[in-house]
Coordinates of C-alpha atoms and ligand atoms in Angstrom, one line a residue:
M1 CA -37.7 4.5 -34.4
P2 CA -35.3 4.7 -31.3
L3 CA -36.9 4.6 -27.8
S4 CA -37.1 7.9 -25.8
R5 CA -35.0 8.0 -22.6
D6 CA -38.2 7.8 -20.5
K7 CA -39.3 4.6 -22.4
R8 CA -35.8 3.1 -21.9
I9 CA -36.0 3.7 -18.1
E10 CA -39.5 2.3 -18.1
Q11 CA -38.3 -0.9 -19.8
L12 CA -35.4 -1.1 -17.4
A13 CA -37.8 -1.3 -14.4
Q14 CA -40.2 -3.7 -16.2
K15 CA -37.5 -6.1 -17.1
S16 CA -35.9 -5.8 -13.7
Q17 CA -35.6 -9.6 -12.9
Q18 CA -35.2 -10.9 -16.5
W19 CA -31.7 -9.8 -17.6
E20 CA -29.3 -12.5 -18.7
A21 CA -26.4 -10.2 -18.8
I22 CA -25.7 -6.6 -17.5
V23 CA -22.7 -4.8 -18.9
I24 CA -21.3 -2.0 -16.7
G25 CA -19.4 0.7 -18.6
G26 CA -20.2 2.2 -22.0
G27 CA -16.8 2.6 -23.5
A28 CA -15.3 0.5 -26.3
S29 CA -15.0 -2.6 -24.1
G30 CA -18.5 -2.5 -22.7
I31 CA -20.2 -1.6 -25.9
A32 CA -18.4 -4.3 -27.8
S33 CA -19.3 -6.9 -25.1
A34 CA -22.9 -5.9 -25.1
L35 CA -23.1 -6.1 -28.9
D36 CA -21.5 -9.5 -28.9
L37 CA -24.0 -10.8 -26.3
A38 CA -27.0 -9.4 -28.1
S39 CA -25.7 -10.9 -31.4
R40 CA -26.1 -14.3 -29.7
G41 CA -29.6 -13.6 -28.6
I42 CA -28.7 -13.0 -24.9
K43 CA -31.0 -10.5 -23.2
T44 CA -28.5 -7.7 -22.4
L45 CA -28.5 -4.4 -20.6
L46 CA -25.7 -1.8 -21.0
L47 CA -25.3 0.8 -18.3
E48 CA -23.0 3.8 -18.5
S49 CA -22.6 6.2 -15.6
H50 CA -22.1 9.3 -17.8
D51 CA -22.2 9.5 -21.6
F52 CA -21.2 6.6 -23.9
T53 CA -17.4 6.9 -24.5
S54 CA -17.1 9.9 -22.2
E55 CA -13.8 8.6 -20.9
T56 CA -10.8 6.9 -22.6
S57 CA -12.8 5.7 -25.6
S58 CA -13.4 9.3 -27.0
R59 CA -9.8 10.3 -26.4
S60 CA -7.8 7.9 -28.6
T61 CA -5.5 8.7 -31.5
K62 CA -8.4 7.6 -33.8
L63 CA -6.3 4.8 -35.4
I64 CA -7.6 1.4 -36.4
H65 CA -4.1 -0.2 -36.5
G66 CA -2.0 -3.2 -36.0
G67 CA 0.4 -1.1 -33.9
V68 CA 3.7 -0.9 -35.8
R69 CA 5.6 -0.1 -32.6
Y70 CA 4.4 -3.3 -30.8
L71 CA 6.3 -5.3 -33.5
E72 CA 9.5 -3.7 -32.2
Q73 CA 8.5 -5.0 -28.7
G74 CA 8.0 -8.5 -30.1
H75 CA 4.2 -8.6 -29.5
F76 CA 3.5 -10.4 -32.8
G77 CA 0.3 -12.1 -31.6
L78 CA -1.2 -8.7 -30.6
V79 CA -0.3 -7.2 -34.0
K80 CA -1.7 -10.1 -35.9
E81 CA -5.0 -10.0 -34.0
A82 CA -5.3 -6.2 -34.4
L83 CA -4.6 -6.5 -38.2
R84 CA -7.3 -9.1 -38.5
E85 CA -9.7 -6.8 -36.6
R86 CA -8.7 -3.9 -38.9
K87 CA -9.8 -5.9 -41.8
L88 CA -13.2 -6.8 -40.2
L89 CA -13.9 -3.2 -39.3
L90 CA -13.2 -2.1 -42.9
L91 CA -15.7 -4.8 -44.0
N92 CA -18.4 -4.1 -41.4
A93 CA -18.2 -0.4 -41.1
G94 CA -16.2 0.7 -44.1
E95 CA -18.1 3.9 -44.5
I96 CA -16.7 5.3 -41.3
I97 CA -13.3 3.6 -41.2
T98 CA -10.9 5.3 -43.6
P99 CA -7.6 3.8 -44.9
L100 CA -4.7 6.2 -44.2
P101 CA -1.1 6.2 -45.4
F102 CA 1.7 6.8 -42.8
F103 CA 5.3 8.0 -43.5
I104 CA 8.3 7.2 -41.3
P105 CA 11.3 9.4 -42.0
T106 CA 14.6 7.4 -41.8
K107 CA 18.3 8.4 -41.5
G108 CA 20.7 6.5 -43.8
M109 CA 20.4 3.1 -45.4
R110 CA 20.7 1.0 -42.2
D111 CA 17.7 2.9 -40.6
S112 CA 15.7 2.5 -43.8
F113 CA 16.3 -1.3 -44.0
Y114 CA 15.5 -1.7 -40.4
Y115 CA 12.0 -0.1 -40.8
R116 CA 11.5 -1.7 -44.3
A117 CA 12.1 -5.1 -42.7
G118 CA 9.7 -4.4 -39.8
L119 CA 7.0 -3.1 -42.2
K120 CA 7.5 -6.2 -44.4
A121 CA 6.6 -8.3 -41.4
Y122 CA 3.6 -6.0 -40.8
D123 CA 2.5 -6.6 -44.5
L124 CA 3.0 -10.4 -44.0
L125 CA 1.0 -10.4 -40.7
A126 CA -1.8 -8.5 -42.5
R127 CA -2.0 -11.1 -45.4
N128 CA -5.1 -11.1 -47.5
E129 CA -5.5 -7.4 -46.7
T130 CA -7.2 -4.9 -48.9
L131 CA -4.8 -2.1 -47.9
P132 CA -1.7 -1.4 -50.1
P133 CA 1.7 -2.8 -48.9
S134 CA 4.5 -0.7 -47.4
S135 CA 7.1 0.9 -49.7
F136 CA 10.4 2.9 -49.8
R137 CA 9.8 6.6 -50.6
K138 CA 12.1 8.9 -52.6
Q139 CA 12.6 12.6 -51.8
S140 CA 10.5 13.8 -54.8
E141 CA 7.5 11.7 -53.6
I142 CA 7.9 12.8 -49.9
E143 CA 8.0 16.5 -50.9
K144 CA 4.6 16.0 -52.6
F145 CA 2.7 14.0 -49.9
L146 CA 4.2 15.8 -46.8
P147 CA 5.1 19.3 -48.1
H148 CA 5.6 20.8 -44.6
L149 CA 7.9 18.1 -43.3
S150 CA 11.3 19.6 -42.6
P151 CA 13.7 19.2 -45.6
E152 CA 16.1 17.2 -43.5
H153 CA 13.4 14.5 -43.0
Q154 CA 12.1 14.6 -46.5
R155 CA 15.2 12.8 -47.9
Q156 CA 14.1 9.3 -47.4
G157 CA 11.8 7.0 -45.5
V158 CA 9.1 4.3 -45.6
S159 CA 5.4 4.4 -46.1
Y160 CA 2.8 2.0 -44.8
W161 CA -1.0 1.9 -44.5
D162 CA -3.4 1.7 -41.5
A163 CA -6.9 3.1 -41.0
Q164 CA -8.5 5.9 -38.9
F165 CA -12.0 6.6 -37.5
D166 CA -14.0 8.7 -35.2
D167 CA -14.1 6.8 -31.9
C168 CA -17.5 8.2 -30.8
E169 CA -19.0 7.7 -34.2
L170 CA -18.1 4.0 -34.2
A171 CA -19.3 3.6 -30.6
L172 CA -22.7 5.1 -31.5
A173 CA -23.0 2.8 -34.5
M174 CA -22.3 -0.2 -32.2
V175 CA -24.9 1.0 -29.6
R176 CA -27.4 1.4 -32.4
T177 CA -26.7 -2.1 -33.7
F178 CA -26.9 -3.5 -30.2
E179 CA -30.3 -1.9 -29.7
S180 CA -31.5 -3.2 -33.1
L181 CA -30.7 -6.7 -31.9
G182 CA -33.0 -6.2 -28.8
G183 CA -30.4 -4.9 -26.3
L184 CA -31.2 -1.9 -24.0
A185 CA -28.6 0.8 -23.6
L186 CA -28.8 3.5 -21.0
N187 CA -26.3 6.3 -20.4
Y188 CA -26.2 8.5 -17.3
S189 CA -27.1 5.5 -15.2
P190 CA -24.2 4.7 -12.8
V191 CA -24.0 1.4 -11.0
T192 CA -23.8 2.4 -7.4
E193 CA -24.0 -0.9 -5.6
L194 CA -23.5 -4.6 -6.2
I195 CA -25.8 -7.1 -4.5
H196 CA -24.5 -10.6 -3.4
N197 CA -26.5 -13.5 -2.1
S198 CA -25.7 -15.4 1.1
R199 CA -23.3 -17.7 -0.8
G200 CA -21.4 -14.7 -2.1
Q201 CA -22.7 -14.9 -5.7
L202 CA -23.3 -11.6 -7.5
T203 CA -27.0 -11.5 -8.2
G204 CA -28.0 -7.9 -8.7
L205 CA -27.0 -4.3 -8.7
I206 CA -28.4 -0.8 -8.0
T207 CA -28.3 1.9 -10.7
Q208 CA -29.7 5.4 -10.6
P209 CA -30.6 7.0 -13.9
K210 CA -30.0 10.7 -13.8
G211 CA -32.9 12.6 -12.2
K212 CA -34.7 9.3 -11.2
A213 CA -34.9 7.1 -8.1
P214 CA -32.4 4.2 -7.7
I215 CA -33.5 0.9 -9.3
S216 CA -32.6 -2.5 -8.2
L217 CA -31.9 -5.0 -11.0
G218 CA -31.2 -8.7 -11.1
S219 CA -29.3 -10.6 -13.8
Q220 CA -27.8 -14.0 -14.3
T221 CA -24.4 -12.6 -15.3
F222 CA -22.5 -9.3 -14.9
I223 CA -19.6 -7.8 -16.9
N224 CA -17.4 -5.1 -15.4
A225 CA -16.1 -3.0 -18.4
T226 CA -15.3 0.2 -16.6
G227 CA -11.8 0.7 -18.1
P228 CA -9.5 2.8 -15.9
F229 CA -12.1 2.5 -13.1
S230 CA -12.2 -1.4 -13.2
D231 CA -10.4 -1.9 -9.9
K232 CA -13.1 0.1 -8.0
L233 CA -15.8 -2.3 -9.1
R234 CA -13.6 -5.3 -8.6
Q235 CA -12.9 -4.3 -5.0
Q236 CA -16.6 -3.6 -4.4
D237 CA -17.3 -7.1 -5.6
N238 CA -14.4 -8.6 -3.6
P239 CA -12.6 -6.3 -1.1
K240 CA -9.7 -8.8 -0.9
T241 CA -8.8 -8.6 -4.6
S242 CA -5.5 -6.9 -5.6
P243 CA -5.6 -4.0 -8.0
R244 CA -4.9 -4.9 -11.7
I245 CA -5.0 -1.6 -13.5
I246 CA -2.1 0.8 -14.1
T247 CA -3.3 4.1 -15.5
S248 CA -1.2 6.0 -17.9
R249 CA -2.3 9.4 -19.3
G250 CA -2.0 10.0 -23.1
S251 CA -2.4 13.5 -24.4
H252 CA -3.0 15.1 -27.8
L253 CA -2.7 18.6 -29.2
V254 CA -4.9 19.7 -32.1
F255 CA -3.5 22.0 -34.8
P256 CA -4.9 23.4 -38.1
A257 CA -4.8 21.0 -41.1
A258 CA -2.1 23.3 -42.6
L259 CA 0.4 21.9 -40.1
L260 CA 0.7 18.7 -42.2
G261 CA -0.7 20.3 -45.3
A262 CA -1.6 16.8 -46.7
Q263 CA -3.9 13.8 -46.2
H264 CA -0.8 11.7 -45.2
A265 CA 0.1 10.9 -41.6
L266 CA 3.5 11.1 -40.1
L267 CA 5.0 8.7 -37.6
I268 CA 7.9 10.3 -35.7
P269 CA 10.1 7.4 -34.5
K270 CA 12.0 7.4 -31.2
T271 CA 10.9 10.2 -28.9
K272 CA 13.0 11.0 -25.9
D273 CA 11.1 8.4 -23.8
G274 CA 11.6 5.7 -26.4
R275 CA 8.1 5.9 -27.9
V276 CA 6.6 7.2 -31.2
L277 CA 4.6 10.4 -31.9
F278 CA 1.9 10.6 -34.5
A279 CA 0.8 13.6 -36.6
V280 CA -2.5 12.6 -38.1
P281 CA -4.9 14.5 -40.4
W282 CA -8.4 14.1 -39.0
K283 CA -11.7 15.9 -39.7
G284 CA -10.0 19.0 -41.1
V285 CA -7.4 19.3 -38.3
T286 CA -4.0 17.7 -37.4
L287 CA -3.8 15.6 -34.2
L288 CA -0.4 15.5 -32.6
G289 CA 0.3 12.9 -29.8
T290 CA 0.6 11.1 -27.6
T291 CA 2.3 10.9 -24.3
D292 CA 2.6 8.1 -21.7
I293 CA 2.5 9.5 -18.1
P294 CA 1.9 7.0 -15.2
I295 CA -0.9 8.2 -12.9
A296 CA -1.6 6.8 -9.5
E297 CA -5.4 6.7 -9.9
A298 CA -7.8 7.6 -12.7
T299 CA -10.1 10.6 -12.3
R300 CA -12.8 11.8 -14.6
D301 CA -12.1 14.1 -17.6
P302 CA -8.2 14.2 -17.5
Q303 CA -6.5 17.2 -19.2
P304 CA -3.0 17.4 -20.7
S305 CA -0.4 18.9 -18.3
A306 CA 1.8 21.9 -19.3
Q307 CA 4.8 19.4 -19.3
E308 CA 3.0 17.2 -21.8
V309 CA 2.3 20.1 -24.1
D310 CA 6.0 21.1 -24.0
F311 CA 7.0 17.5 -24.6
I312 CA 4.8 17.1 -27.7
L313 CA 5.9 20.5 -29.1
N314 CA 9.6 19.7 -28.5
E315 CA 9.4 16.3 -30.1
A316 CA 7.5 17.5 -33.1
R317 CA 9.5 20.7 -33.8
P318 CA 12.4 19.1 -35.6
Y319 CA 9.9 17.6 -38.1
L320 CA 7.0 20.1 -38.4
P321 CA 6.6 23.9 -38.1
V322 CA 4.6 23.6 -34.8
D323 CA 3.7 26.9 -33.0
Q324 CA 2.1 26.8 -29.6
H325 CA -0.2 29.8 -30.5
E326 CA -1.8 27.7 -33.2
I327 CA -3.2 25.0 -30.8
L328 CA -6.9 24.8 -31.5
A329 CA -7.8 22.3 -28.7
S330 CA -6.3 19.5 -26.7
F331 CA -7.5 16.3 -25.0
A332 CA -6.2 13.5 -22.8
G333 CA -7.3 10.0 -21.8
F334 CA -6.2 7.3 -19.4
R335 CA -5.0 4.0 -20.8
P336 CA -6.4 1.2 -18.6
L337 CA -3.3 -1.1 -18.8
V338 CA -3.4 -4.5 -17.1
K339 CA -0.7 -5.5 -14.7
R340 CA 0.2 -9.2 -15.2
H341 CA 2.6 -9.0 -12.2
A342 CA 3.8 -6.4 -9.7
H343 CA 6.3 -3.6 -10.6
Q344 CA 5.5 -3.4 -14.4
K345 CA 6.2 0.0 -16.0
S346 CA 3.4 1.4 -18.3
A347 CA 5.3 1.7 -21.6
R348 CA 6.4 -1.9 -21.2
I349 CA 3.0 -3.3 -20.4
S350 CA 1.5 -5.2 -23.3
R351 CA -1.7 -3.6 -24.8
S352 CA -3.4 -7.0 -24.8
H353 CA -6.5 -7.5 -22.7
L354 CA -7.4 -9.7 -19.8
I355 CA -10.7 -11.3 -18.8
E356 CA -11.0 -12.3 -15.2
K357 CA -13.8 -14.2 -13.5
S358 CA -14.2 -13.3 -9.8
P359 CA -15.3 -15.9 -7.1
S360 CA -18.7 -14.2 -7.2
G361 CA -19.1 -14.8 -10.9
M362 CA -18.4 -11.2 -12.1
I363 CA -16.5 -11.0 -15.4
S364 CA -14.0 -8.1 -15.7
L365 CA -12.7 -7.1 -19.1
M366 CA -9.6 -5.0 -18.8
G367 CA -7.0 -3.4 -21.1
G368 CA -6.9 -3.8 -24.9
K369 CA -7.4 -1.3 -27.7
W370 CA -10.2 0.2 -29.7
T371 CA -9.0 -1.8 -32.7
T372 CA -9.4 -5.1 -30.9
A373 CA -12.6 -4.3 -29.0
R374 CA -14.8 -6.6 -31.2
Q375 CA -12.5 -9.6 -30.4
M376 CA -12.5 -8.7 -26.7
G377 CA -16.3 -8.6 -26.8
E378 CA -16.4 -12.0 -28.5
E379 CA -14.2 -13.5 -25.8
V380 CA -16.5 -12.1 -23.1
G381 CA -19.5 -13.5 -25.1
D382 CA -17.9 -17.0 -25.1
Q383 CA -17.5 -16.9 -21.3
I384 CA -21.0 -15.6 -20.6
S385 CA -22.4 -18.2 -23.1
D386 CA -20.7 -21.0 -21.2
M387 CA -22.1 -19.6 -17.9
L388 CA -25.6 -19.4 -19.4
Q389 CA -25.2 -22.6 -21.4
Y390 CA -26.0 -20.8 -24.6
K391 CA -25.1 -22.5 -27.9
K392 CA -25.4 -19.7 -30.5
P393 CA -21.9 -18.4 -31.5
S394 CA -20.9 -14.7 -31.8
Q395 CA -22.1 -13.0 -35.0
T396 CA -20.1 -9.8 -34.8
A397 CA -17.3 -10.8 -37.2
T398 CA -19.7 -10.5 -40.1
L399 CA -22.2 -8.1 -38.6
P400 CA -22.6 -4.8 -40.6
L401 CA -22.9 -1.8 -38.2
L402 CA -25.7 0.7 -38.4
T403 CA -23.7 3.8 -39.3
H404 CA -24.8 7.3 -40.1
P405 CA -21.6 8.5 -41.9
G406 CA -20.8 12.1 -41.6
F407 CA -24.2 13.1 -40.2
Y408 CA -22.9 15.7 -37.8
Q409 CA -20.5 17.1 -40.4
Q410 CA -23.2 18.1 -42.9
K411 CA -22.9 21.8 -43.6
A412 CA -26.5 22.0 -44.9
L413 CA -28.0 21.2 -41.5
S414 CA -28.2 23.9 -38.7
W415 CA -26.6 23.1 -35.3
S416 CA -30.0 23.2 -33.6
K417 CA -31.4 20.6 -36.1
K418 CA -28.4 18.3 -35.5
A419 CA -28.8 18.8 -31.7
R420 CA -32.4 17.8 -31.8
W421 CA -31.5 14.7 -33.8
A422 CA -28.8 13.8 -31.3
I423 CA -31.3 14.0 -28.4
E424 CA -33.9 12.0 -30.2
N425 CA -31.8 9.4 -32.0
D426 CA -28.3 9.3 -30.5
H427 CA -28.7 9.3 -26.6
A428 CA -27.4 12.9 -26.2
L429 CA -28.6 14.3 -22.9
T430 CA -26.3 17.2 -22.1
V431 CA -24.9 19.9 -24.3
E432 CA -21.4 18.5 -23.7
D433 CA -22.6 15.2 -25.2
F434 CA -23.3 17.1 -28.3
I435 CA -20.3 19.4 -28.4
A436 CA -17.7 16.8 -27.3
R437 CA -18.9 13.4 -28.6
R438 CA -21.6 13.8 -31.4
T439 CA -20.1 16.8 -33.3
R440 CA -16.6 16.4 -31.9
L441 CA -16.3 20.2 -31.8
S442 CA -14.5 20.4 -28.4
F443 CA -11.9 18.0 -29.8
L444 CA -11.5 20.0 -33.0
D445 CA -11.7 23.7 -32.1
S446 CA -12.5 24.8 -28.5
Q447 CA -13.5 28.4 -29.6
Q448 CA -16.0 27.2 -32.1
A449 CA -17.3 24.6 -29.6
Q450 CA -18.0 27.5 -27.1
L451 CA -20.0 29.4 -29.8
V452 CA -22.1 26.4 -30.8
Q453 CA -22.6 25.5 -27.1
K454 CA -24.3 28.9 -26.6
E455 CA -26.4 28.4 -29.7
V456 CA -27.9 25.0 -28.7
S457 CA -27.6 24.9 -24.9
S458 CA -31.3 25.7 -24.3
L459 CA -32.3 22.4 -26.0
F460 CA -30.5 20.3 -23.4
L461 CA -30.9 19.5 -19.7
Ligands
FAD1 C1 -4.2 8.5 -25.5 C2 -4.7 7.3 -26.0 C3 -4.7 7.0 -27.4 C4 -5.2 5.8 -27.8 N1 -5.2 5.5 -29.2 C5 -5.8 4.4 -29.6 C6 -5.8 4.2 -31.1 O1 -5.5 5.1 -31.9 N2 -6.3 3.0 -31.5 C7 -6.8 2.0 -30.6 O2 -7.1 1.0 -31.1 N3 -6.7 2.2 -29.3 C8 -6.3 3.4 -28.8 N4 -6.2 3.6 -27.4 C9 -6.8 2.6 -26.5 C10 -8.3 2.7 -26.4 O3 -8.8 4.0 -26.5 C11 -8.8 2.1 -25.1 O4 -8.2 0.8 -25.0 C12 -10.3 1.9 -25.0 O5 -10.9 3.1 -25.3 C13 -10.6 1.6 -23.5 O6 -12.0 1.4 -23.5 P1 -12.7 1.0 -22.1 O7 -14.2 0.7 -22.5 O8 -12.0 -0.2 -21.5 O9 -12.6 2.2 -21.1 P2 -13.4 3.6 -21.1 O10 -13.6 4.1 -22.5 O11 -12.8 4.5 -20.1 O12 -14.9 3.1 -20.6 C14 -15.2 2.8 -19.3 C15 -16.5 3.4 -19.0 O13 -17.0 2.9 -17.8 C16 -17.8 3.9 -17.2 N5 -18.0 3.6 -15.8 C17 -17.1 3.7 -14.8 N6 -17.7 3.3 -13.6 C18 -19.0 3.0 -13.8 C19 -20.1 2.6 -13.1 N7 -19.9 2.4 -11.7 N8 -21.3 2.4 -13.6 C20 -21.5 2.6 -15.0 N9 -20.4 3.0 -15.8 C21 -19.2 3.2 -15.2 C22 -17.0 5.2 -17.5 O14 -17.9 6.3 -17.4 C23 -16.5 4.9 -18.9 O15 -17.3 5.5 -19.9 C24 -5.8 4.8 -26.9 C25 -5.8 5.1 -25.6 C26 -5.3 6.3 -25.1 C27 -5.4 6.7 -23.6

């Protein structure tokens, strides 16, 4: 039986001086780090300022993928690592990670061979995989699996396989597993201050759970996993440190499933800004995105700009019958990209991650992808284990996750019954937690989200 929020806060105060690790930030990076640490038997606390995955980690394209386009940029190591992680996720959470075929339309034989060769390399890097290999596709096949693709692009192309997921569902499964291993996870508990001793070592922090008094906590180690907000904490820890994070906004538009008319995703190669655009079937809708807009500083809850909406529509129009009036919802997130040296541009920055140890001992985990979060967590776990002189290795590569597949999609359960369950079992505190990240309604259909919000709002704070 999961603990109530009051019990969690009680435990937080009781254990105040006993933590071996405190992870700050409850997105993919923080949750994966906390899970890794708990899997080694390290006493770990996970603190999130708002809801788990309320920032970047709920706003992804929902792909568990090697990243075909990173091959083109020569990032073979990153692709290989992500393909290995794709395999592990299919093994450890296969009920909520779904294999998905993708189609790349090509023009002429040269184009086809170029993509075929690239995808052969993708197949080779994914060796021992359970997913089918890539293949050439004929017009008659393409017409069947992507019936609404414009006839001009149905002539030829290449198919390959990746996987998709619900980013919030995976995060909650990881939080559940973390708690089952003895960890304590608390959302709506921002870290407001870091405490250093006279030698400059980080020894504690202050957090304030929503509606409660501030609590001072001590720990032997600290992990900063605050994604696009990482520099803020890094500079609180060490005012002299230079910023590392470049934020880039990525936006998606949500259309009815009929836009694709199939359970097959489309990769539109070569957008005007030299990137790719995905059209992906997901939970009964079609997701179309994404963009890459450099932003000076991350703010909470970003939204797509009018220019991004136009960009996505214009890029998709030659391929699919997109109509602005049919947009059901939209969402945007900030990529926390890591600058390795000054003046790097966001599209060119590698999606690989960086782990940094500050002079005070704080570990910052920055960058990366949802797909590689487990590996990132394991690397953090290795560093923390060294600091604590712990011997037990990470267990997460073979750790089945505690999933509740499709719970919030069940038609037989009323919205109020699901809302009560979310409050009691899944850390939901506000109606937005339920609408946006448990049921995903705000990401699927904003009108329906408003109706359900009215129906259940009295159950929440
Ligand atoms: C548009 C887009 C599409 C993407 N698509 C994919 C994809 O399909 N597949 C894939 O593998 N990856 C994808 N990614 C990458 C992936 O989503 C990110 O790498 C990942 O979600 C980053 O997680 P994070 O934990 O580092 O950051 P976040 O999710 O932003 O988490 C940081 C957390 O820290 C919290 N926080 C901040 N300050 C404090 C504080 N003081 N105290 C406590 N908590 C605090 C925040 O509230 C936040 O929840 C995509 C990214 C974007 C932007």
